[in-house]
Structure formats: C-alpha cells, structure tokens
Coordinates of C-alpha atoms and ligand atoms in Angstrom, one line a residue:
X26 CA 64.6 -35.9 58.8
X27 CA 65.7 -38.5 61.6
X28 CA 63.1 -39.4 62.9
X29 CA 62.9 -41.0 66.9
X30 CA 59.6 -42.9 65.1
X31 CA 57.6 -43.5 62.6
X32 CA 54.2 -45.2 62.9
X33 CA 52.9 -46.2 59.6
X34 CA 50.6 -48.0 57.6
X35 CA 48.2 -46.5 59.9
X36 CA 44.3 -45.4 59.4
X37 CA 44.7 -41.6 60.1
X38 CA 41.4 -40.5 62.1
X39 CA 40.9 -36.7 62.6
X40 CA 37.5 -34.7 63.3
X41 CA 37.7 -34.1 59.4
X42 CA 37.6 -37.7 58.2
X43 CA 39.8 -40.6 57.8
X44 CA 42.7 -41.4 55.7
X45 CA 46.1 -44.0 55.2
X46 CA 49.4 -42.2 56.0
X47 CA 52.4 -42.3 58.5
X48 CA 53.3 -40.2 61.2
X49 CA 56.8 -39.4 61.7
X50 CA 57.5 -38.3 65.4
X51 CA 61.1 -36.0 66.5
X52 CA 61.5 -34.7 70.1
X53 CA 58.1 -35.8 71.6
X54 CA 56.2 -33.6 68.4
X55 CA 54.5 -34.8 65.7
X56 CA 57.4 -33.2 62.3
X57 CA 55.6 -35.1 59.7
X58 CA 52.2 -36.9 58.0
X59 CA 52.1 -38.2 55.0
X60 CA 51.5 -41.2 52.8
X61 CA 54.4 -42.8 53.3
X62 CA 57.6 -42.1 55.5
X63 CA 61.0 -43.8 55.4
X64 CA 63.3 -44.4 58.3
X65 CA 63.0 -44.0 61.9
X66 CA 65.0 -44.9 64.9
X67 CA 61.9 -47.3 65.3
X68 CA 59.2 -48.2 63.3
X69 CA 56.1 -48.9 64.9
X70 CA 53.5 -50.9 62.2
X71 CA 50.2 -49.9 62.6
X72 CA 48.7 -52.3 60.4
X73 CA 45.7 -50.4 58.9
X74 CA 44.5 -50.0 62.6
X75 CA 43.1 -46.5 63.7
X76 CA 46.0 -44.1 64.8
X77 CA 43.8 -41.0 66.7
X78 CA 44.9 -38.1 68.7
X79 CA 45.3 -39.5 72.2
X80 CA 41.8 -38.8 74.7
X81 CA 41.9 -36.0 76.7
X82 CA 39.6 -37.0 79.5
X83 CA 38.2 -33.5 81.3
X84 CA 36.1 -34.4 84.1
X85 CA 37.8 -36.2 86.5
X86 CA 38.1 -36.2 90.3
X87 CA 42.0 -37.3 90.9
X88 CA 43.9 -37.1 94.4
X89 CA 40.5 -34.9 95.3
X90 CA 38.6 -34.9 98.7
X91 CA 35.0 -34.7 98.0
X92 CA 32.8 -31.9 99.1
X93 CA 32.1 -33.9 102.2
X94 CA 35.8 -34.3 102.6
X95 CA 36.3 -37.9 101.2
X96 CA 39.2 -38.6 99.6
X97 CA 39.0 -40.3 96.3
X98 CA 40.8 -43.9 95.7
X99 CA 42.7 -43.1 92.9
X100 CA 45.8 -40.6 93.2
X101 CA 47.9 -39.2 89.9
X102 CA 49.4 -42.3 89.3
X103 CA 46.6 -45.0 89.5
X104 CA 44.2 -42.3 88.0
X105 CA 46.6 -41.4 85.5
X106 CA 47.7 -45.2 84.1
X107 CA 44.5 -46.2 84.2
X108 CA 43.7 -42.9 81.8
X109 CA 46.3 -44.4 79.5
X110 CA 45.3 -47.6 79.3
X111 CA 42.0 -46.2 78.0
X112 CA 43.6 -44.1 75.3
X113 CA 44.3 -41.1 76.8
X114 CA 47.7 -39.2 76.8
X115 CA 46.6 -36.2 79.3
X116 CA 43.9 -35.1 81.2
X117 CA 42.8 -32.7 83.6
X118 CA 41.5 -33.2 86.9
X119 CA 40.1 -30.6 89.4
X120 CA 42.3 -29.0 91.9
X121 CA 39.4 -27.9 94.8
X122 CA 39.4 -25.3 97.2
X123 CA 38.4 -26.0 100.5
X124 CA 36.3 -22.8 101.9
X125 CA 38.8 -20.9 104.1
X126 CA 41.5 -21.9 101.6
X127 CA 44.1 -19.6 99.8
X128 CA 44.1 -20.6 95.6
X129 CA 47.8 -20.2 95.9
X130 CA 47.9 -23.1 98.8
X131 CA 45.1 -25.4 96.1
X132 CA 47.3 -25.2 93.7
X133 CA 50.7 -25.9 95.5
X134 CA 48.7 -29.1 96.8
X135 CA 48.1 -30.0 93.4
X136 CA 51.2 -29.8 92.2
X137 CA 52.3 -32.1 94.2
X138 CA 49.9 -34.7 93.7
X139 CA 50.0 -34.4 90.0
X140 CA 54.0 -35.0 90.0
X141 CA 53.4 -39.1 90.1
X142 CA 51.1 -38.4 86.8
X143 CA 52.2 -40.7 83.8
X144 CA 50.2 -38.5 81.6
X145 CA 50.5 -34.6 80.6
X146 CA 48.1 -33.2 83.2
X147 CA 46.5 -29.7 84.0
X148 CA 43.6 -28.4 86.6
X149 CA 40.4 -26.6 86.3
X150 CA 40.2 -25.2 90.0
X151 CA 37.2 -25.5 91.6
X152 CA 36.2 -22.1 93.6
X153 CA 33.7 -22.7 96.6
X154 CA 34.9 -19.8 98.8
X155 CA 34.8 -17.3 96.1
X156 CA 36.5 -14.1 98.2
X157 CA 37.7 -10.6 97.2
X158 CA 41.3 -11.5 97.7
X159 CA 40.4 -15.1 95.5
X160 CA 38.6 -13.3 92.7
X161 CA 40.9 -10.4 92.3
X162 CA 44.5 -11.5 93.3
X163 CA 45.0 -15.0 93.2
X164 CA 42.8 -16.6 90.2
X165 CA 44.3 -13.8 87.9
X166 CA 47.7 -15.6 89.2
X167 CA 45.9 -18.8 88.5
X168 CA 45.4 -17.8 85.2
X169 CA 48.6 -16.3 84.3
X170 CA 50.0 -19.6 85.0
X171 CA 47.4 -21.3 82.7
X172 CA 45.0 -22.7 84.6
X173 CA 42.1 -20.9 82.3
X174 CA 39.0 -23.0 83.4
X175 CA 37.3 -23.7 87.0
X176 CA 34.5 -24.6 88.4
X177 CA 31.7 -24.3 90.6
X178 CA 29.1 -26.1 92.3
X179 CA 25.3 -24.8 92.4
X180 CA 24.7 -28.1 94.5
X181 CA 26.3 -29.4 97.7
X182 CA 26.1 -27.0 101.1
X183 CA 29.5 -27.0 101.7
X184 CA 30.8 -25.9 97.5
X185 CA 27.4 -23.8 96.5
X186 CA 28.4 -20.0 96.1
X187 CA 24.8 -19.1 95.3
X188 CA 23.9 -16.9 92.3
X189 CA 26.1 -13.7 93.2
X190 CA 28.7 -15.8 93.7
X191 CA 29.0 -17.2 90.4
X192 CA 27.8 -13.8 89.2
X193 CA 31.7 -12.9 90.6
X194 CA 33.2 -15.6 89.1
X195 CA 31.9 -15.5 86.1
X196 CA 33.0 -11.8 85.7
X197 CA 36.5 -12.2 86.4
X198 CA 36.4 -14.7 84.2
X199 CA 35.4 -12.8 81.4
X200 CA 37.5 -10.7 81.8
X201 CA 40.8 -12.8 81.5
X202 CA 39.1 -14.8 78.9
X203 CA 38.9 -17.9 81.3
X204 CA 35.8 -20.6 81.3
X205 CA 33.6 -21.2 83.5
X206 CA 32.3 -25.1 84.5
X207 CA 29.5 -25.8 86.6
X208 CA 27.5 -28.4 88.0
X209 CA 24.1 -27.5 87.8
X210 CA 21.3 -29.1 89.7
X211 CA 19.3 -26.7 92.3
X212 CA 20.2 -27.0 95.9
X213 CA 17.0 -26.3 97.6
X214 CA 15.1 -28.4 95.6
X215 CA 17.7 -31.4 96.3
X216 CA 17.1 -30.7 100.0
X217 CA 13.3 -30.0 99.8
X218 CA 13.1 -33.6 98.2
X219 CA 15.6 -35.1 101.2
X220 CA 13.8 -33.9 103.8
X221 CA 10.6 -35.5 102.2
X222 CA 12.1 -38.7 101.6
X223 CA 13.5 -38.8 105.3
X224 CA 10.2 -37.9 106.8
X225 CA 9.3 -41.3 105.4
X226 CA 11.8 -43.3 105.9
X227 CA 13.2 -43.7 102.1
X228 CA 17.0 -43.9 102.5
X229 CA 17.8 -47.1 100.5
X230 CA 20.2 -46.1 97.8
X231 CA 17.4 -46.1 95.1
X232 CA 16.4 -42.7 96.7
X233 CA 18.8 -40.9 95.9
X234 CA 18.0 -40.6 92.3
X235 CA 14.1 -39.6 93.2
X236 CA 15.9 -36.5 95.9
X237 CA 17.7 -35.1 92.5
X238 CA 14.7 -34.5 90.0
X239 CA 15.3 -33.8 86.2
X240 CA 13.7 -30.7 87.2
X241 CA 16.4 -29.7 89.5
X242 CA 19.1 -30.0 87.1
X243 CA 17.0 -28.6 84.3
X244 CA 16.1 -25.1 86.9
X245 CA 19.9 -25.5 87.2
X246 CA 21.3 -25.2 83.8
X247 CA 18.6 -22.6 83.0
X248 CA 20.0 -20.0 85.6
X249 CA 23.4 -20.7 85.2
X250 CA 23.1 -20.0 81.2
X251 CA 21.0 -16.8 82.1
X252 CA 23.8 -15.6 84.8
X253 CA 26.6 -16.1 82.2
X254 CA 24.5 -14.5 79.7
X255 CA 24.5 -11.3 81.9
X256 CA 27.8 -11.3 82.2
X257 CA 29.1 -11.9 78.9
X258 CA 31.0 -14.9 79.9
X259 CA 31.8 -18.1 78.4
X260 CA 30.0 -21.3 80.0
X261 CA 30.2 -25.1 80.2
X262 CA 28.3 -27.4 81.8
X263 CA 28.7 -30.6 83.3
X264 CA 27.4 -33.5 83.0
X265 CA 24.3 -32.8 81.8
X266 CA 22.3 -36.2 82.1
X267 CA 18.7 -34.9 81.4
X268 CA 17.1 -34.6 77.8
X269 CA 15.4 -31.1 79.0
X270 CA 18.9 -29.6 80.2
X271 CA 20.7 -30.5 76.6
X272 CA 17.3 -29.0 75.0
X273 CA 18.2 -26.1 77.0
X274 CA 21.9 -25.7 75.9
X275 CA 20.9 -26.4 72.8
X276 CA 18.2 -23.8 72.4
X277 CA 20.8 -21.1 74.1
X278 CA 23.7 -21.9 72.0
X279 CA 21.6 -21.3 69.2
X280 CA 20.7 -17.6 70.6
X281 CA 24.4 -17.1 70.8
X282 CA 25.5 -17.6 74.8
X283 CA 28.7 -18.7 74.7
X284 CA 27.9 -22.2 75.4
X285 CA 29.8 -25.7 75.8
X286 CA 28.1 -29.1 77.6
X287 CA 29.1 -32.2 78.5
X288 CA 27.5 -36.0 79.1
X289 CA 29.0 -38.7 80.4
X290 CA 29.1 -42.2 79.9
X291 CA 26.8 -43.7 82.9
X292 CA 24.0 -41.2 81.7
X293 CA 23.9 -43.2 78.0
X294 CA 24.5 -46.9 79.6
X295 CA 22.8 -47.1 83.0
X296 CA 19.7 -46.5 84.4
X297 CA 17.9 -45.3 87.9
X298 CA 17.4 -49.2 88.1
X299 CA 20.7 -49.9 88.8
X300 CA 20.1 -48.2 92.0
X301 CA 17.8 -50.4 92.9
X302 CA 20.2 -53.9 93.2
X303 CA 19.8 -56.2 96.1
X304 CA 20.6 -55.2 99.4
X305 CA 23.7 -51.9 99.0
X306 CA 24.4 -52.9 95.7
X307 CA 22.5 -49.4 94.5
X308 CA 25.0 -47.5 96.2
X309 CA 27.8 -48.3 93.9
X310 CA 25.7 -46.4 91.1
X311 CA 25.0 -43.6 93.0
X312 CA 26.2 -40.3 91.4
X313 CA 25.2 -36.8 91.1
X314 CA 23.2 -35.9 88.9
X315 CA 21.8 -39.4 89.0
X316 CA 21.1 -42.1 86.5
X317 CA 17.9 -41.5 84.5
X318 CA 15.7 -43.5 81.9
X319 CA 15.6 -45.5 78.8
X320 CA 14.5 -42.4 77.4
X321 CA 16.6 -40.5 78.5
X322 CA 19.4 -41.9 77.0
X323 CA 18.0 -41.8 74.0
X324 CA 17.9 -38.3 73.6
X325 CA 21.3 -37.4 75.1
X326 CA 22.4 -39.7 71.8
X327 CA 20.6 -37.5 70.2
X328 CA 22.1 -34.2 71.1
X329 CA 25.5 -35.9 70.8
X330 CA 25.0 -36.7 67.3
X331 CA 23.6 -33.1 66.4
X332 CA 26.5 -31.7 68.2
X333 CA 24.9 -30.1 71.3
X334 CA 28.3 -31.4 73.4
X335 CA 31.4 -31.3 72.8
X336 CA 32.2 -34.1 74.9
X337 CA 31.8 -37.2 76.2
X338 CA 33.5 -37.3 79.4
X339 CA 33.8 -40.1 82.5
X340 CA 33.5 -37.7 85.4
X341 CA 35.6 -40.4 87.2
X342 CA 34.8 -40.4 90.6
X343 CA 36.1 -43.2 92.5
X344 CA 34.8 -44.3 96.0
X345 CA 35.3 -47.7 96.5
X346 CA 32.2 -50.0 98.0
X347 CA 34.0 -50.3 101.2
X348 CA 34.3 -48.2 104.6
X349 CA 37.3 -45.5 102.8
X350 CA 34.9 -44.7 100.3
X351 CA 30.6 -45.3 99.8
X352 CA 30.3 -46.6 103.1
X353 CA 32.5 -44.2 105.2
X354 CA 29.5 -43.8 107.2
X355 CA 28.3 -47.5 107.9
X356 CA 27.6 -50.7 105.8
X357 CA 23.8 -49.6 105.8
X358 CA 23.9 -45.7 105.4
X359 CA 21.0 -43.7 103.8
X360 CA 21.8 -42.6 100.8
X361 CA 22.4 -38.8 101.6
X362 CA 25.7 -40.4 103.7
X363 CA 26.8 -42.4 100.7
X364 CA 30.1 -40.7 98.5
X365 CA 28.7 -39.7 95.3
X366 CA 30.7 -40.7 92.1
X367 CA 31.8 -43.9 90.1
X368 CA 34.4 -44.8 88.3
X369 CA 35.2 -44.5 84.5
X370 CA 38.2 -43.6 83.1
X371 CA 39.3 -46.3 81.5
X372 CA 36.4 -47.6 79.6
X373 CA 35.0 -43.8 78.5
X374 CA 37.0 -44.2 75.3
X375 CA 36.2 -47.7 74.9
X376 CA 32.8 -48.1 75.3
X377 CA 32.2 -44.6 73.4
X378 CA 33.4 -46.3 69.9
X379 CA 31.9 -50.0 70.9
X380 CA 28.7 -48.0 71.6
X381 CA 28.7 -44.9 69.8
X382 CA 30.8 -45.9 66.4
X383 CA 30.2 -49.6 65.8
X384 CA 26.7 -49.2 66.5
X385 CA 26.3 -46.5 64.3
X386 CA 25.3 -43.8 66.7
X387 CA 28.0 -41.5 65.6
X388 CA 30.7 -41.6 63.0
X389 CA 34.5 -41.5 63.8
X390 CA 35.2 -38.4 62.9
X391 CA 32.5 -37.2 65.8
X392 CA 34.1 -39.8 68.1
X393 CA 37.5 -38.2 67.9
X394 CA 36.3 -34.8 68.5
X395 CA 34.4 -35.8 71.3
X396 CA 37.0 -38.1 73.2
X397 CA 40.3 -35.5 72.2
X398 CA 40.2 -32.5 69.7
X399 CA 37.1 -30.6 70.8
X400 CA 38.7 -30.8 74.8
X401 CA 41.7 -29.2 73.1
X402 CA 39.9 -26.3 71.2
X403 CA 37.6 -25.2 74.5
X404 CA 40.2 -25.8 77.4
X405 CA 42.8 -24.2 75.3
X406 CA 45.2 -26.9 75.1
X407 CA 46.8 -25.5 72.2
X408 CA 49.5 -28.1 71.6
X409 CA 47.2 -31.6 71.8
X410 CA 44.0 -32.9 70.6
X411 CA 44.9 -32.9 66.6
X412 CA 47.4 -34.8 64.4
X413 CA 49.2 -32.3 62.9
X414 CA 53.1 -31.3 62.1
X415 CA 53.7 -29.1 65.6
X416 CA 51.8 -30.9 67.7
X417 CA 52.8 -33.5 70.5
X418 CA 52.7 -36.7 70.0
X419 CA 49.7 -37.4 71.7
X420 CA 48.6 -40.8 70.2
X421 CA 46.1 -43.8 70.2
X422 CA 46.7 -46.5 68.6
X423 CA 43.0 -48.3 68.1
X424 CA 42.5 -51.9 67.0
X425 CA 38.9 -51.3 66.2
X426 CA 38.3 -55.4 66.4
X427 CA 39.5 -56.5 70.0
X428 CA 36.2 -58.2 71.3
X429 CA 36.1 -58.6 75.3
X430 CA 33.8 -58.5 77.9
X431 CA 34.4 -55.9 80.8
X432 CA 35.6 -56.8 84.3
X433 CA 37.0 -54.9 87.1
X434 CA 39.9 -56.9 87.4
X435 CA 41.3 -55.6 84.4
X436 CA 40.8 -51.5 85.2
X437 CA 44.4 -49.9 86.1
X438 CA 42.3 -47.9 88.6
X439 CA 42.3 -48.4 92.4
X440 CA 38.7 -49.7 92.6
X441 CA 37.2 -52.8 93.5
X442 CA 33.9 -52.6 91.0
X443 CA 33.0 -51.2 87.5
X444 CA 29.7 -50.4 86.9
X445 CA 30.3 -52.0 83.9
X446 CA 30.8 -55.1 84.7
X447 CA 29.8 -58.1 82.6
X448 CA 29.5 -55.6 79.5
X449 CA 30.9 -56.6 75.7
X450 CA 32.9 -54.4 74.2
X451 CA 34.6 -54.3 70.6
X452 CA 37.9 -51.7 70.0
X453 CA 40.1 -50.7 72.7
X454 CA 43.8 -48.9 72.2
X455 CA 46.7 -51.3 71.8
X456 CA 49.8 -48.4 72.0
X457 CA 49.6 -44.8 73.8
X458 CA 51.8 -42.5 73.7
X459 CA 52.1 -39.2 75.2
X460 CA 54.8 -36.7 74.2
X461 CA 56.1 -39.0 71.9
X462 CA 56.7 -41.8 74.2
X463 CA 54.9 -45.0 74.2
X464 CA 53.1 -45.5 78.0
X465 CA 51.0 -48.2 77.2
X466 CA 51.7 -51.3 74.8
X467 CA 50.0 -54.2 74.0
X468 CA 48.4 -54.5 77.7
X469 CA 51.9 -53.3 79.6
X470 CA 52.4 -50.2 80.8
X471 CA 55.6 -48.9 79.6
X472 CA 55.8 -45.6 81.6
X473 CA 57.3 -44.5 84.6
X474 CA 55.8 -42.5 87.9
X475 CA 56.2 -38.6 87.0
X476 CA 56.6 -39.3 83.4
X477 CA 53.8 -36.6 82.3
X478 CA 54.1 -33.1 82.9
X479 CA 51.5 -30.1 84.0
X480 CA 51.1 -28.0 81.1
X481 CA 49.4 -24.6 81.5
X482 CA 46.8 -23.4 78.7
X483 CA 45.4 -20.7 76.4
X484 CA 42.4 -18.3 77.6
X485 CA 39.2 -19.8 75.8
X486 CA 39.2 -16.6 73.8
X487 CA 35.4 -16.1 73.6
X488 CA 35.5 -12.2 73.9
X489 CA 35.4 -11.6 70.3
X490 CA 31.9 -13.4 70.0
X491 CA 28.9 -11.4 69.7
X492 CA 27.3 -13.1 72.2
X493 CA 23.5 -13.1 73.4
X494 CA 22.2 -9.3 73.5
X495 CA 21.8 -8.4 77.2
X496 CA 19.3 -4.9 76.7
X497 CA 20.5 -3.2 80.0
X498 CA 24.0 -3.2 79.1
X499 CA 23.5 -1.5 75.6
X500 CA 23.9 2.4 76.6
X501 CA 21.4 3.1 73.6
X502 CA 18.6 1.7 75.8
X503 CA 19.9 2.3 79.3
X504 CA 19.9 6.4 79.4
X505 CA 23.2 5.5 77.9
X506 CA 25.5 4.2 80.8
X507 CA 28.4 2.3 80.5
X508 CA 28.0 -0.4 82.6
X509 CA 30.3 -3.4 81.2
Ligands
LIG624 O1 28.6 -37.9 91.7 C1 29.6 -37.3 91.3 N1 29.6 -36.9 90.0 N2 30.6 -37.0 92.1 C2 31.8 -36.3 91.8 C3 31.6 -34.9 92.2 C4 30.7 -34.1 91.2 O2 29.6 -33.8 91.6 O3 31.1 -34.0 90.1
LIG625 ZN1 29.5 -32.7 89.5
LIG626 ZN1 32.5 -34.6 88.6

C-alpha cells in the first residue's frame, strides 16, 4: 500500500503492553502495524521513542460561561492547541445549558465555538433546566446526533436539578443508552458551611476548601450512585478528589452499578495549603471540589492503580487571576465570589507519566488507558483511543527523557498562571497528530484554526449488564407489576 506516512522504529504503547513496530498511516486512518514497513510519502523516525494513541482529555470547560455566568479564558482554538501540545488529538468539552434554554439553541452555540478547534472535538451537554420538552424531544435529538453523555450538577444554585431531576435524566438516559456525568458534592451542606464561615468573617480564599467538606462530596457520590442504581442507568462521576468517594465507587462497582469515576490532576499534586498563599494568591487554586491532604492523595493513587477510574482527567477550568476571570468581583473578594476552576490541559498528560510512570506509581500500559483508550471505550468514541488498522490516526509521539521544569510561559493556553509552576517534569510529546495530520512538532504548532472536526459517538451500551438488583422493580417481589 502507498502509504501518506509511516512512523517507525517506534516503541508501540497500548493498554495491553508495549512493543517495536511501525505504523503506516492512509487517508487520516491507521491501514497498517507491524514490525517493519517500507515506503511512505514521508517517513517520520521515531527513534525507539513511545508512539501512543493520542490523549483524549474529557473534562474540560472550553468557550463555557460558568454557572455564575463567567466566561472561561480559553475558546476552541487556545483550548484546543494547547490540548495538542499536551498530547492530545481530540477532546470533549461541555456544551451547557443555561436554565430557560432550548438544547437545540446549546448545541447550535456550540457548534460554532468548536469550529476554530484544531483537534477532533465532541460535547457532553450539561442539563440544568431539565424540562418535559428537554428530556423527551430535544436530548433524544441530542443523542441521535451523537452527543451520548451529559451532565449535571448536584452543586451550584443556579445548575442543581435536585434528586428527581436527575431521577429524569437519568431515565431517559437509560433508555437511549446514553451516560450520565455528575458532579457530586451536596448543596445544602456547601451552603450550611458558607453561611457559618460568613457569620465569622472567614472569606480569605483558604475558606473555600473548609465550606466544601469531604463529607459533602462523599453524601454526594453516595446518592447519586443510589439514584442511578434505581434507575438502571449507567453513571460517571467527576472528579472525585476524596479517598471515601473512590471507596464508595469502588465498593458499588463491585456490586454491579454501572459505574465509571474520574480524578484529576490537582487532587494527586496539590494541597488545601496552596489555598493558603500570601495575600490572593489562594484564589488561583480554588476549585470545586477543593484540594485536600497529603493523605488524600495517597489514596486516590491508590484507586488509580487498582483501577477504580478510568481516568485521569484536567477538568481545565480557566479563569485567569485578573478582573475577566477570579476577581470579576473585586481584587479582595471572599471566596464564595471567586470563579472556581484552574487550568490543566496541557500538563495532564505530562505530569501523569513524569508522576505516575517514571515514579513507578503506575505502569504504561495503565497510563495509556487512562490518558486515551478507556475515554474511547465509555464515551463511545468508537474510531480513537487504540492503535489499531481502522482507526484514526490519533497519535503521540512521547520522548519519555525531555527533562524541564514547568512555567506558565510555555502553556499554549490563554492564562496568565499554572498551578504548576516551578514543577520538574521528565517526558512530554514531541509530534501530534490527529487524523493523520501532524498538529504539533517539535514545539511548533503545525495546524491550522478549524482543522479538527465534531464527531458524534456510540450509546455507552450498558443495557445488556445485569446491573445492581433493585427489589421493587422485580414483579416476583412487587405483587408482580411491571414497573421498568
Ligand atoms: O472548580 C471547577 N472544577 N470548576 C469548573 C466547573 C466544575 O465544577 O466542574
Ligand atoms: Zn465540576
Ligand atoms: Zn469541571
């Protein structure tokens, strides 16, 4: 075959294990891998270096007004270059709905934001107005178009839907084999907490992670897996950053609910102390859930290594330390005022295999399920995430020795900090390429605005699962009626 290119000499990583081949790429798919493969239009040495599926980041606020209406630095084309410069050749933002807002209108908004993408790109919708016309006429169009995940919010006054909401949600998922995300820290507890703080005056950014206790996200994650349970319906949460929430999902996967969980970066590499920097420095590291412990970190390591998520994601949140982002609402506001979110989607692959790999906390195999293939399998993108005759050509290139120490000057995002700042890092991506075409280089970005494309995806067929046992619904034991 003629091929357009051929990497070789490359150290083929898959979630199965690693091995030396070539890859031999024709119209944007992957046609061949094997030890060795002559020809192609260009050759592309890889040198022994790693050659991964490309990262597909799933948590990340792009182009997105928050749920107090601020709009987040990076659009689809900073967000989406400074993806790929972190190894990731698509990814898939939220598209939210406003309360009062028709799906339809969300999604037509979307689209056009995501047209200056330079990666593949596709949206889980976020649903905080949950209505009949919503749940039974436009998110089965949202579906049939391939947008098979969304998410809500059990936090946040003006996104929280409440327990019969997601009750809804959660149904019509089922039933058209979509996923359900959430974010899962109690509400009233958050506010019981704010309203204790504010009687006494605690508003410095340090605060904020006291008003959002383990507890709340741990009441959280509980309900939400016992809601989804009732109805039968597949679940993931977000972000979990609390040793007792992934001992939760943990324990409920193993009694069969239908079960997928996330962490991110910040909760494995910073703590509530970092909040607690000189004068507003604090509120650069404020995010929801917030930072924890030594300890806690620990123990999400833990359940990454025995598999309790199935991925690591940045939930890139970008609010820069200025008056359009964390201090929209004055230089000194309390912390309840301040955007939550940071930024991370550029260093999530990065410092997961500086951290993770070369320190031995998880092999390679693990850290290219978690960074690409296991994103692939539960948001149904059915054509990325694997090397693999078929697939696109979705590729990192990883030199796995590249030593260099973190600075905000070199993130492709909009920002102006990194939490990361000052951090050493070993392995970062040296070529990119999404569909076959190379969008990063060597440190240059080689693609253009509206290179990557919205692709739609398969239902996250968990119907077929047996599921956790819900007594009430089994007509043997209910005076036998159907209820389902
Ligand atoms: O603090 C965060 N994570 N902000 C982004 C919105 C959300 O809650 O995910
Ligand atoms: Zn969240
Ligand atoms: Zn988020």
């Amino acid at each position: 075959m003629d091929f357009d290119i051929v990497i070789h000499d490359g150290e083929i990583a898959t979630t199965e294990g690693t091995a030396k081949g070539c890859i031999g790429i024709k119209d944007g798919r992957i046609a061949a891998v094997a030890e060795t493969i002559p020809g192609g239009a260009r050759r592309i040495d890889a040198g022994g270096r790693i050659v991964m599926p490309g990262g597909i980041e799933t948590h990340a606020h792009i182009a997105q007004e928050s749920s107090s209406g601020v709009m987040t630095a990076d659009d689809y084309l900073s967000g989406s270059i400074s993806a790929a410069f972190g190894g990731n050749s698509s990814f898939i933002p939220f598209a939210a709905q406003q309360r009062g807002q028709s799906v339809d209108d969300v999604i037509a908004t979307y689209d056009a934001r995501g047209a200056r993408s330079v990666i593949d790109y596709s949206y889980h919708l976020i649903i905080s107005d949950p209505t009949e016309k919503v749940l039974h006429d436009e998110l089965p169009r949202a579906f049939a178009r391939g947008i098979t995940s969304f998410k809500v919010f059990m936090t946040y006054d003006l996104m929280n839907i409440g327990d019969r909401g997601m009750l809804d949600i959660l149904t019509v998922a089922r039933d058209h084999g979509a996923i359900t995300m959430v974010h899962a820290e109690n509400n009233d507890m958050v506010k019981w907490m704010n309203a204790r703080l504010a009687d006494r005056g605690l508003t410095a950014p340090r605060y904020h992670a006291i008003s959002r206790p383990e507890l709340a996200e741990e009441e959280a994650i509980n309900r939400a897996v016992q809601l989804a349970k009732l109805a039968d319906a597949s679940l993931f949460i977000v972000h979990v950053s609390t040793a007792g929430g992934a001992e939760i999902v943990r324990r409920e996967q193993f009694n069969g609910a239908k079960l997928y969980a996330e962490t991110c970066p910040q909760y494995l590499s910073l703590t509530r102390d970092d909040l607690d920097r000189p004068g507003m420095e604090g509120a650069k590291y404020i995010c929801s859930p917030p930072l924890r412990d030594a300890g806690t970190q620990e123990a999400l390591w833990h359940h990454i290594r025995m598999g309790t998520f199935v991925g690591v994601n940045s939930d890139h949140a970008p609010y820069r330390a200025d008056a359009t982002g964390k201090f929209l609402n004055g230089a000194e506001a309390p912390y309840p005022k301040i955007s939550n979110g940071m930024p991370g989607i550029q260093l999530r692959l990065p410092w997961l295999f500086s951290e993770g790999v070369l320190k031995g906390r998880i092999t390679l195999e693990q850290f290219v399920g978690l960074g690409s293939t296991n994103a692939a399998r539960v948001f149904g993108c059915t054509t990325k995430g694997r090397i693999a005759p078929g697939m696109d050509a979705d590729i990192a290139i990883w030199n796995p020795d590249t030593r260099y120490t973190v600075t905000v000057a070199d993130q492709h995002d909009n920002m102006d900090y990194t939490p990361l700042e000052g951090a050493e890092l070993t392995g970062r991506p040296e070529i990119v390429m999404t569909r076959g075409a190379v969008i990063v280089e060597n440190g240059v970005l080689k693609a253009t605005e509206g290179q990557g494309r919205f692709f739609g995806r398969a239902p996250v067929d968990d119907r077929a699962r047996p599921g956790a046992p819900v007594k009430e619904f089994d007509p043997g034991q209910n005076f036998g009626t159907e209820l389902r």
